[in-house]
Coordinates of C-alpha atoms and ligand atoms in Angstrom, one line a residue:
M545 CA 125.7 114.4 106.9
K546 CA 127.8 112.4 104.4
A547 CA 130.4 109.8 105.4
I548 CA 132.2 110.3 102.2
E549 CA 132.0 112.6 99.2
W550 CA 133.8 112.5 95.9
L551 CA 135.2 116.0 94.9
G552 CA 136.7 115.1 91.6
N553 CA 140.4 114.8 92.6
R554 CA 139.9 114.0 96.4
V555 CA 137.4 112.8 98.9
R556 CA 135.8 114.5 101.8
I557 CA 135.2 112.3 104.7
L558 CA 133.7 112.9 108.1
D559 CA 136.1 111.9 110.8
Q560 CA 133.9 109.4 112.8
T561 CA 136.7 109.0 115.5
R562 CA 135.9 112.6 116.6
L563 CA 132.2 112.2 116.9
P564 CA 130.1 113.2 118.7
Q565 CA 132.1 116.1 120.2
E566 CA 133.4 117.5 116.9
E567 CA 132.2 117.2 113.3
V568 CA 135.6 117.4 111.6
Y569 CA 135.8 116.8 107.8
L570 CA 139.0 115.6 106.1
E571 CA 140.0 116.2 102.5
L572 CA 142.1 113.3 101.3
S573 CA 143.7 113.0 97.9
R574 CA 146.5 110.3 98.6
Y575 CA 145.3 106.7 98.6
Q576 CA 147.6 105.9 101.5
D577 CA 145.7 108.6 103.6
I578 CA 142.4 106.8 102.9
A579 CA 144.0 103.5 103.6
S580 CA 145.1 105.0 107.0
A581 CA 141.6 106.5 107.6
I582 CA 139.9 103.1 107.0
A583 CA 142.5 101.4 109.3
E584 CA 142.0 104.0 112.0
L585 CA 138.2 103.8 111.7
K586 CA 137.9 107.4 110.6
I587 CA 135.7 106.0 108.0
R588 CA 134.0 102.6 109.1
G589 CA 131.1 100.3 108.7
A590 CA 131.1 97.6 105.9
P591 CA 129.6 99.5 103.0
A592 CA 131.3 102.8 103.8
I593 CA 134.7 101.0 103.9
G594 CA 134.0 99.4 100.4
V595 CA 133.2 102.9 99.0
A596 CA 136.2 104.5 100.5
G597 CA 138.4 101.7 99.3
A598 CA 137.2 102.1 95.7
Y599 CA 137.7 105.9 95.7
A600 CA 141.3 105.2 97.2
V601 CA 142.0 103.0 94.2
A602 CA 140.8 105.8 91.8
L603 CA 142.8 108.4 93.4
G604 CA 145.8 106.1 93.4
A605 CA 145.3 105.5 89.7
L606 CA 145.2 109.1 89.1
E607 CA 148.6 109.5 90.7
I608 CA 150.4 106.9 88.7
K609 CA 152.8 108.5 86.2
A610 CA 153.4 105.3 84.0
T611 CA 151.9 105.7 80.5
A612 CA 152.6 102.1 79.4
K613 CA 149.6 99.9 80.3
T614 CA 151.4 97.0 81.8
E615 CA 153.5 99.2 84.2
F616 CA 150.4 101.2 85.1
L617 CA 148.4 97.9 85.9
R618 CA 151.4 96.5 88.0
K619 CA 151.4 99.7 90.0
L620 CA 147.6 99.7 90.4
Q621 CA 147.9 96.2 91.8
A622 CA 150.2 97.3 94.5
I623 CA 147.7 100.1 95.3
I624 CA 144.9 97.6 95.5
Q625 CA 146.9 95.4 97.7
T626 CA 147.7 98.2 100.1
I627 CA 144.0 99.1 100.6
A628 CA 143.0 95.3 100.8
S629 CA 145.3 95.0 103.8
T630 CA 143.4 97.8 106.0
R631 CA 140.6 95.7 107.4
P632 CA 140.0 92.0 106.7
T633 CA 136.4 91.3 107.7
A634 CA 134.0 93.6 105.7
R635 CA 133.3 91.7 102.4
N636 CA 132.2 95.0 100.9
L637 CA 135.8 96.2 100.8
F638 CA 137.0 93.2 98.8
R639 CA 134.0 93.1 96.5
A640 CA 134.7 96.9 95.7
L641 CA 138.4 96.1 95.1
E642 CA 137.4 93.1 92.7
R643 CA 135.2 95.5 90.8
M644 CA 137.9 98.0 90.5
G645 CA 140.3 95.3 89.3
R646 CA 137.8 94.4 86.6
A647 CA 137.2 98.0 85.6
S648 CA 141.0 98.4 85.1
E649 CA 140.8 95.7 82.4
S650 CA 138.3 97.7 80.3
G651 CA 140.3 100.7 78.9
K652 CA 142.6 100.7 75.8
N653 CA 145.1 103.0 77.3
V654 CA 146.0 104.5 80.7
D655 CA 143.9 107.5 80.4
Q656 CA 140.8 105.4 79.5
I657 CA 141.5 103.0 82.4
K658 CA 141.8 106.1 84.9
T659 CA 138.5 107.4 83.6
A660 CA 136.9 103.9 83.9
L661 CA 138.2 103.6 87.5
V662 CA 136.8 106.9 88.6
N663 CA 133.4 106.1 87.1
E664 CA 133.4 102.6 88.7
A665 CA 134.2 104.0 92.1
I666 CA 131.3 106.6 91.8
A667 CA 129.0 103.6 90.5
I668 CA 129.9 101.5 93.6
H669 CA 129.0 104.4 95.8
T670 CA 125.7 105.0 94.2
G671 CA 125.1 101.3 94.2
E672 CA 125.7 100.9 97.9
A673 CA 123.5 104.0 98.6
E674 CA 120.7 102.7 96.5
A675 CA 120.9 99.3 98.0
T676 CA 120.6 100.5 101.6
R677 CA 117.7 102.7 100.7
R678 CA 115.9 99.6 99.1
L679 CA 116.7 97.2 101.9
S680 CA 115.6 99.9 104.4
Q681 CA 112.1 100.0 102.6
L682 CA 111.8 96.1 102.6
G683 CA 112.9 95.8 106.2
A684 CA 110.6 98.4 107.5
E685 CA 107.6 96.1 107.0
L686 CA 108.9 93.8 109.7
L687 CA 108.9 96.6 112.4
K688 CA 105.4 96.9 113.8
D689 CA 103.9 99.9 115.2
G690 CA 104.8 100.3 118.9
F691 CA 107.9 98.0 118.7
T692 CA 110.9 98.5 120.9
I693 CA 113.9 97.5 118.8
L694 CA 117.4 96.8 120.1
T695 CA 120.3 97.6 117.8
H696 CA 124.1 97.2 118.1
C697 CA 127.0 99.1 116.9
N698 CA 126.4 101.8 114.3
T699 CA 124.7 101.1 110.9
G700 CA 123.3 104.3 109.8
A701 CA 124.3 106.7 107.0
L702 CA 127.8 107.1 108.3
A703 CA 128.4 103.5 108.3
T704 CA 127.0 102.9 104.7
A705 CA 127.7 106.1 102.8
G706 CA 124.1 105.7 102.0
Y707 CA 120.9 105.3 104.0
G708 CA 121.9 102.7 106.6
T709 CA 121.3 98.9 107.1
A710 CA 119.8 98.1 110.6
F711 CA 119.5 101.8 111.3
G712 CA 118.1 102.4 107.7
V713 CA 115.3 100.0 108.5
I714 CA 114.5 101.6 111.8
K715 CA 114.6 105.0 110.2
K716 CA 112.4 104.1 107.4
A717 CA 109.7 102.5 109.7
W718 CA 109.9 105.8 111.8
E719 CA 109.4 107.9 108.6
R720 CA 106.4 105.8 107.7
G721 CA 104.8 106.9 110.9
K722 CA 105.2 103.9 113.2
K723 CA 105.8 104.6 116.8
L724 CA 109.1 103.1 117.8
R725 CA 111.5 103.1 120.6
V726 CA 115.1 102.0 120.3
F727 CA 117.6 100.5 122.9
A728 CA 121.1 101.4 121.4
T729 CA 124.0 99.5 122.9
E730 CA 127.1 101.6 123.6
T731 CA 129.2 98.9 121.7
R732 CA 132.5 98.6 123.5
P733 CA 135.3 98.9 123.0
L734 CA 135.1 101.8 120.5
L735 CA 131.7 103.0 121.4
Q736 CA 130.3 103.3 117.9
G737 CA 126.8 103.0 119.5
A738 CA 127.1 105.5 122.1
R739 CA 129.1 108.0 120.0
I740 CA 127.5 107.6 116.6
T741 CA 124.2 105.8 116.7
A742 CA 123.0 108.0 119.6
W743 CA 124.1 110.9 117.6
E744 CA 122.2 109.7 114.5
L745 CA 119.2 108.8 116.5
N746 CA 119.1 112.3 118.1
K747 CA 119.4 113.9 114.7
A748 CA 116.5 111.6 113.3
G749 CA 114.3 112.4 116.3
I750 CA 113.7 108.8 117.2
P751 CA 113.1 108.1 120.9
F752 CA 115.9 105.8 122.3
T753 CA 117.6 104.6 125.4
L754 CA 121.4 104.2 125.5
I755 CA 122.4 101.0 127.4
T756 CA 125.7 99.3 128.0
D757 CA 126.4 96.0 126.2
S758 CA 126.0 94.1 129.4
M759 CA 122.4 95.5 130.0
T760 CA 120.8 93.7 127.0
G761 CA 119.8 90.5 128.8
Y762 CA 118.2 92.4 131.6
F763 CA 116.0 94.4 129.3
M764 CA 115.2 91.2 127.1
S765 CA 114.4 89.3 130.2
R766 CA 111.8 91.9 131.3
G767 CA 110.0 91.6 127.9
E768 CA 111.0 95.1 126.9
V769 CA 112.5 94.1 123.5
D770 CA 110.3 93.1 120.5
C771 CA 113.0 92.5 118.1
V772 CA 116.8 92.8 117.5
I773 CA 118.1 94.2 114.3
V774 CA 121.8 94.5 113.4
G775 CA 124.1 95.0 110.4
A776 CA 126.8 92.7 109.0
D777 CA 130.3 92.8 107.9
R778 CA 130.3 89.4 106.1
I779 CA 127.8 86.8 105.5
A780 CA 128.7 83.3 104.5
L781 CA 126.6 81.1 102.1
N782 CA 124.8 79.3 105.0
G783 CA 123.7 82.7 106.5
D784 CA 126.4 82.7 109.3
T785 CA 127.0 86.5 109.9
A786 CA 130.1 88.3 111.0
N787 CA 129.2 91.6 112.7
K788 CA 130.6 93.8 115.5
I789 CA 131.8 91.9 118.5
G790 CA 128.8 91.4 120.9
T791 CA 126.4 90.6 118.0
Y792 CA 126.6 86.7 118.8
T793 CA 125.8 87.4 122.5
L794 CA 122.8 89.4 121.5
A795 CA 121.6 86.6 119.1
V796 CA 121.9 83.8 121.8
L797 CA 119.9 86.1 124.3
A798 CA 117.4 86.9 121.8
K799 CA 116.8 83.1 121.0
E800 CA 116.5 82.4 124.7
H801 CA 113.7 85.1 125.1
N802 CA 111.9 84.2 121.7
I803 CA 112.7 87.5 120.2
P804 CA 113.2 87.8 116.4
F805 CA 116.8 88.5 115.3
Y806 CA 117.2 90.4 112.1
V807 CA 120.3 91.1 110.0
A808 CA 120.2 93.9 107.5
A809 CA 122.8 94.1 104.9
P810 CA 123.3 94.8 101.1
T811 CA 124.1 91.9 98.9
T812 CA 127.7 93.3 98.7
T813 CA 128.2 92.0 102.3
I814 CA 127.4 88.5 101.2
D815 CA 130.3 86.2 100.5
P816 CA 128.8 83.2 98.7
S817 CA 132.4 81.8 98.4
L818 CA 132.5 81.0 102.0
A819 CA 130.5 77.9 103.0
S820 CA 130.2 78.9 106.8
G821 CA 131.2 81.5 109.2
A822 CA 134.2 79.6 110.3
E823 CA 135.9 80.9 107.2
I824 CA 135.3 84.5 107.8
P825 CA 138.5 86.3 108.8
I826 CA 138.0 88.1 112.1
E827 CA 140.1 91.5 112.6
Q828 CA 142.1 91.6 115.8
R829 CA 142.7 95.1 116.8
S830 CA 145.1 96.9 119.1
S831 CA 145.0 96.3 122.9
D832 CA 144.8 100.0 123.5
E833 CA 141.2 100.1 122.3
V834 CA 140.3 97.9 125.3
T835 CA 142.6 99.4 127.9
R836 CA 141.8 103.0 127.1
I837 CA 138.5 104.9 126.7
Q838 CA 139.0 107.9 124.4
G839 CA 142.7 108.1 125.5
I840 CA 142.2 107.6 129.1
S841 CA 143.7 104.4 130.6
I842 CA 141.3 102.3 132.5
A843 CA 143.4 99.2 133.1
P844 CA 146.8 98.5 134.8
E845 CA 149.6 98.9 132.4
G846 CA 150.8 95.8 130.4
V847 CA 147.8 93.5 131.1
D848 CA 147.0 90.8 128.6
V849 CA 144.2 91.9 126.4
A850 CA 142.0 90.4 123.5
N851 CA 140.3 92.6 121.1
P852 CA 138.5 90.8 118.2
A853 CA 136.5 93.5 116.4
F854 CA 133.8 91.1 115.2
D855 CA 132.1 87.7 116.1
V856 CA 130.1 85.3 114.0
T857 CA 126.5 84.6 114.7
P858 CA 125.6 81.0 113.5
H859 CA 122.7 81.0 111.1
P860 CA 120.3 79.1 113.3
Y861 CA 120.0 82.3 115.5
I862 CA 119.0 84.5 112.7
T863 CA 115.3 85.0 111.8
A864 CA 115.7 86.7 108.6
I865 CA 118.4 88.6 106.5
I866 CA 117.2 91.8 104.9
T867 CA 118.8 92.6 101.6
E868 CA 117.8 95.1 98.8
S869 CA 117.0 92.0 96.7
G870 CA 114.5 90.6 99.1
I871 CA 114.1 89.3 102.8
I872 CA 115.9 85.8 102.9
R873 CA 114.7 83.2 105.4
Q874 CA 115.8 79.8 106.4
P875 CA 117.4 77.9 104.7
F876 CA 119.5 80.9 103.9
G877 CA 121.8 79.0 101.5
E878 CA 118.9 78.4 98.9
G879 CA 117.8 82.1 99.2
I880 CA 121.3 83.4 98.9
K881 CA 122.1 81.2 95.8
E882 CA 118.8 82.5 94.2
I883 CA 119.8 86.1 94.7
F884 CA 123.2 85.7 93.4
R885 CA 122.0 83.8 90.3
N886 CA 120.4 87.1 89.3
L887 CA 123.1 89.5 90.2
S888 CA 125.9 90.8 88.1
P889 CA 129.4 90.1 89.5
Ligands
LIG1060 O1 134.4 98.3 113.2 P1 133.4 99.0 112.5 O2 132.7 100.2 113.3 O3 133.5 99.2 111.1 O4 132.1 97.9 112.6 C1 130.8 98.2 112.0 C2 129.9 97.1 112.1 O5 130.2 96.2 112.7 C3 128.5 97.3 111.5 O6 127.6 96.7 112.2 C4 128.6 96.7 110.1 O7 129.6 97.3 109.4 C5 127.4 96.7 109.2 S1 126.5 98.2 109.3 C6 127.0 99.1 108.0

């Protein structure tokens, strides 16, 4: 079950908009098609978006006819800009594009640069997969035998092009033999929880209960949730975390009920250039996603609609941030600075 696979001169992605009814794979060789697939959430989840963006740059580069280096690099910049404009919130996309930009500076001629870009995209993919595997191992220690865990959105293999973030932590603890139970929120408006997390939990054989987003307070108030664990799209230096809309609500509820609230993310999701979550750009998506469910209209035509795709959870609500470089606790700024001192750009 791979979100994205590099096939030498094209990528194969699993169209996540069709899940769980159909497992449809798309083979894409044009960077514009990958950009559309990202914008349309055919491939989604912060690390997976970064990987897809990197491959899109590599494929775009292979298509450039120019043999003069300056002209090639000018065209490459335009491609990078197109991919950067697909989705604004996930830090992983921009970090991957920055790495691709740097890789383009390494070759002496166009052929060398093309090879460097393909290799860099593959390295970004391998790095994200490895990071999610490692953070899942570290995070699994936090989940005790017998825990019931509440998770939001979809954070598994499909969201990460690797092992998973929040879902990876749950899966790793389960594989280690801990008896766990999961509450998976449906995650309105696009139902990543109901469609994809439920599908992945089923495949993993982990016992779970699917609930609507509005049921979370009910189950917390009855003492049925031992911890909440979510992924992230961008984490500011102070630990403020942007994640799927509804995450902030869960964090406030968790604090009210004294339930630990964990964020699991690779360091590629952290943006130490932003002092706080107030600076994180929040994607606003089409009103259709709210007024329709899987194409069926559920609201009167023409009503006013808001559709922010993410919200920001302020750092005081977060118990710990699980990364591949370690579990960071308050004050997050110190821990994040320490990790970034030891990371290559
Ligand atoms: O809009 P999506 O489906 O891309 O949002 C995904 C999430 O919010 C995930 O929780 C996040 O990317 C981190 S998990 C890989």
